[in-house]
PDB file of C-alpha atoms in Angstrom:
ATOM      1  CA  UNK A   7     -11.512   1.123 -14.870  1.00  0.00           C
ATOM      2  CA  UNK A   8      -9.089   2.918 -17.183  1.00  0.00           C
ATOM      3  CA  UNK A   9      -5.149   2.573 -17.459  1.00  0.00           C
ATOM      4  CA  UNK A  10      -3.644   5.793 -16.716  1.00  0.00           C
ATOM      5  CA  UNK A  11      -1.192   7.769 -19.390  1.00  0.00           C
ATOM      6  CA  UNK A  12       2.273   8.093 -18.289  1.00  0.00           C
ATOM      7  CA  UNK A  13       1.934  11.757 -17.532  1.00  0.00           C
ATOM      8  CA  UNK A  14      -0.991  10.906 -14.787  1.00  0.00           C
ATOM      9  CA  UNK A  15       1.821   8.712 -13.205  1.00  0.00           C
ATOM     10  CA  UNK A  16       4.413  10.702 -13.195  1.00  0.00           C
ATOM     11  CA  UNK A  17       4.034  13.085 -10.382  1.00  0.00           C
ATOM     12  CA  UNK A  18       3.794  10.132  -8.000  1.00  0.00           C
ATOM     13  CA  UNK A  19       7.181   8.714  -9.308  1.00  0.00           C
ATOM     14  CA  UNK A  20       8.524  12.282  -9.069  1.00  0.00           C
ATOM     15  CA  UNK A  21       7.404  12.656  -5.135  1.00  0.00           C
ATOM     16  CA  UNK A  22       8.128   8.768  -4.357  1.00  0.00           C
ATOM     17  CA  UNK A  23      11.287   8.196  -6.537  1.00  0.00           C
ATOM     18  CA  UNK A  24      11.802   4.917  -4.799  1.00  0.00           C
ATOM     19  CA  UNK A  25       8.611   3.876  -7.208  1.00  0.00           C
ATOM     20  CA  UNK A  26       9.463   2.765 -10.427  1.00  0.00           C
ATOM     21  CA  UNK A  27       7.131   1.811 -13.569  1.00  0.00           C
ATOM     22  CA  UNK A  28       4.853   3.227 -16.009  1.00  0.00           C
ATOM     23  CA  UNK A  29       1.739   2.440 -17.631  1.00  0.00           C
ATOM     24  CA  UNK A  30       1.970  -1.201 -16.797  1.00  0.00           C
ATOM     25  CA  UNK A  31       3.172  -1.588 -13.290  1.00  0.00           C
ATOM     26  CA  UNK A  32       4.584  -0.041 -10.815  1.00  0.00           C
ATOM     27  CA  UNK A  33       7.025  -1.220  -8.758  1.00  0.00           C
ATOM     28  CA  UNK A  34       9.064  -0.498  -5.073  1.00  0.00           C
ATOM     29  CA  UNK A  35      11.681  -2.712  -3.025  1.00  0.00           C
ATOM     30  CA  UNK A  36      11.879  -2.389   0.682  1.00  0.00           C
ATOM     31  CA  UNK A  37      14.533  -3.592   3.463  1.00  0.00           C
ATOM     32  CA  UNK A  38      13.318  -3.768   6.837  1.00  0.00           C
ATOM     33  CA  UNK A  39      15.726  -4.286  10.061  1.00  0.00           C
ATOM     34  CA  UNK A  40      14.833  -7.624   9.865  1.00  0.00           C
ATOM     35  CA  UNK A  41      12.129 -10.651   8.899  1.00  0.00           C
ATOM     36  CA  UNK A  42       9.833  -9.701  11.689  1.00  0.00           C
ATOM     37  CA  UNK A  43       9.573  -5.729  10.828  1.00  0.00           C
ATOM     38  CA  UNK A  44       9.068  -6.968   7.074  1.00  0.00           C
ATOM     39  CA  UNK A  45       6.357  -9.183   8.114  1.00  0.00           C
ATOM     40  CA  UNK A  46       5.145  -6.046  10.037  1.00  0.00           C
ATOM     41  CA  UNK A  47       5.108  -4.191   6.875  1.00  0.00           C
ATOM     42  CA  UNK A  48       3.329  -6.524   4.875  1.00  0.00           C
ATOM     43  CA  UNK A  49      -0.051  -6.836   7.578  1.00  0.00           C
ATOM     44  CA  UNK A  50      -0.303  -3.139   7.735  1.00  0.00           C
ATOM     45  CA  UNK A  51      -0.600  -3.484   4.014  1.00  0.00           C
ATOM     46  CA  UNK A  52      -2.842  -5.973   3.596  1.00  0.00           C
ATOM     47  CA  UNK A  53      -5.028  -4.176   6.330  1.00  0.00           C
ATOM     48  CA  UNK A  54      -4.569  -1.393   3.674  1.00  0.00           C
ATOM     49  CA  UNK A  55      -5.148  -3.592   0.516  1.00  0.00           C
ATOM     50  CA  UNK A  56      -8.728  -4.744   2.076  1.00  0.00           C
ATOM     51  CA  UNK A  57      -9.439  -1.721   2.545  1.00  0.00           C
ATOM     52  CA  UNK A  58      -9.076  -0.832  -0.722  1.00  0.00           C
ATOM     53  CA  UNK A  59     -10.051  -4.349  -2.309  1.00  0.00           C
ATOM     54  CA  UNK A  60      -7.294  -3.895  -4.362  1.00  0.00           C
ATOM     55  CA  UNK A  61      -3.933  -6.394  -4.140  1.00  0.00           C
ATOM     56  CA  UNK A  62      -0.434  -5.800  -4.715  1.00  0.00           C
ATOM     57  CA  UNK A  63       1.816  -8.863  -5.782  1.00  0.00           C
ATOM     58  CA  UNK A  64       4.254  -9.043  -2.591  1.00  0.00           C
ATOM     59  CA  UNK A  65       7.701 -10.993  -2.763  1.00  0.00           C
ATOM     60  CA  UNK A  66       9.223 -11.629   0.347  1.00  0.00           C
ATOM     61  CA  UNK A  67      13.077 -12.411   0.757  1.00  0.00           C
ATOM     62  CA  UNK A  68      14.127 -12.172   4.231  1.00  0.00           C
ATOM     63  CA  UNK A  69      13.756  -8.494   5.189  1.00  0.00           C
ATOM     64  CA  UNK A  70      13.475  -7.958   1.700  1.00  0.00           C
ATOM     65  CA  UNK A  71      10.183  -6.838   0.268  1.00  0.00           C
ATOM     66  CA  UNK A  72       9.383  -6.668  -3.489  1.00  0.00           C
ATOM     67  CA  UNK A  73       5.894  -5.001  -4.298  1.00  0.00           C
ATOM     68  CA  UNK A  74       4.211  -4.632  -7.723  1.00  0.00           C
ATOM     69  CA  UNK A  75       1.064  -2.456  -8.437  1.00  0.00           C
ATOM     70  CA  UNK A  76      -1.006  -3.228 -11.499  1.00  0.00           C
ATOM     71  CA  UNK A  77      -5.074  -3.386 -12.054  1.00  0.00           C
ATOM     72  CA  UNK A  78      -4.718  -6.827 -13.512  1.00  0.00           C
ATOM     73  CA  UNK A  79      -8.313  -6.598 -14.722  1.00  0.00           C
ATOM     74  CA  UNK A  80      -8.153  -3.316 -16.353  1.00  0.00           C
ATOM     75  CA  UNK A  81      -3.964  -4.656 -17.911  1.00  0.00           C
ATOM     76  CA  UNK A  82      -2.359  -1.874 -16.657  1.00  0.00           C
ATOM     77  CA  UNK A  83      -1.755   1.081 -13.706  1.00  0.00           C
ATOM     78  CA  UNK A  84      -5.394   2.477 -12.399  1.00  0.00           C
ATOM     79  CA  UNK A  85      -6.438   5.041  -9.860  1.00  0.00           C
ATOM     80  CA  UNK A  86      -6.319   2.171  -7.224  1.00  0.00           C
ATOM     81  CA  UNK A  87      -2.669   1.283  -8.067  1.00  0.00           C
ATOM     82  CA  UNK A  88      -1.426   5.117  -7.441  1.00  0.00           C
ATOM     83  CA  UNK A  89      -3.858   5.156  -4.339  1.00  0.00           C
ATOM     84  CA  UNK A  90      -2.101   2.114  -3.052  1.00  0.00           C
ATOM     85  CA  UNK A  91       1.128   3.528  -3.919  1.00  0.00           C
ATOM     86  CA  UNK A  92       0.730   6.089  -1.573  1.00  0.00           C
ATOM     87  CA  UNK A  93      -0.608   4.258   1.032  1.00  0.00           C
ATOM     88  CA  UNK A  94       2.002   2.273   1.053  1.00  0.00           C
ATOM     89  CA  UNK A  95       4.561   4.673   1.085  1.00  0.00           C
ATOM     90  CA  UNK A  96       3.325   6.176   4.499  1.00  0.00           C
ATOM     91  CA  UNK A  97       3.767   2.369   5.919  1.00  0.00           C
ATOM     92  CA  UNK A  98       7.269   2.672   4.547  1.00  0.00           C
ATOM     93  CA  UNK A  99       8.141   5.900   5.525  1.00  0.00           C
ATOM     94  CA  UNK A 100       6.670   4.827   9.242  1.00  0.00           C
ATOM     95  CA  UNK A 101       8.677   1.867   9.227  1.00  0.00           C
ATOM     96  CA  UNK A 102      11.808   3.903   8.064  1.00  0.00           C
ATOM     97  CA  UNK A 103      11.711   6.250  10.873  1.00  0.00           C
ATOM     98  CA  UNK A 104      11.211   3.260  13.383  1.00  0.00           C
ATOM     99  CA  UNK A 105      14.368   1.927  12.250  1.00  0.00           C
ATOM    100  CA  UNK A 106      16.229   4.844  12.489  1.00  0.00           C
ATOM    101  CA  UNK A 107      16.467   5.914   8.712  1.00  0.00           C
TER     102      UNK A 107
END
């Protein structure tokens, strides 16, 4: 698997600015209405990250959610990391719209 240049990252960044990162990770924080919506969030991803069998590193603070996207094996931001990305985003954007955002 092969870490991607920063110009084959960049047009996900530019369409989901709440994604930050480069070559090495990439990152994106999350507030939910509350601890049970977060935990929400983080099943549909895992359902998602199965899927994929690919992992993101998830920090959880309260309705706070902290996820970082890097093909550990490869050192740095694949194919499956921008894939994820976007999956994820749609769970976001769903969850967003639930709460009224």
């Amino acid at each position: 698997m092969r870490i991607l240049e920063q110009e084959e990252i960049s047009p996900l960044l530019a369409d989901h600015p709440e994604w930050t990162g480069g070559a090495e990770h990439l990152a994106r924080v999350f507030t939910a209405a509350d601890f049970p919506a977060a935990i929400a969030v983080v099943d549909k991803v895992a359902v998602i990250a199965e899927e994929l069998n690919h992992h993101p590193d998830i920090d959880i603070r309260w309705r706070t959610l902290r996820f970082c996207l890097s093909t550990h094996s490869a050192g740095g931001v694949t194919d499956l990391d921008l894939e994820l990305a976007r999956r994820i985003e749609d769970v976001l954007a769903t969850q967003a719209r639930a709460q009224g955002r």
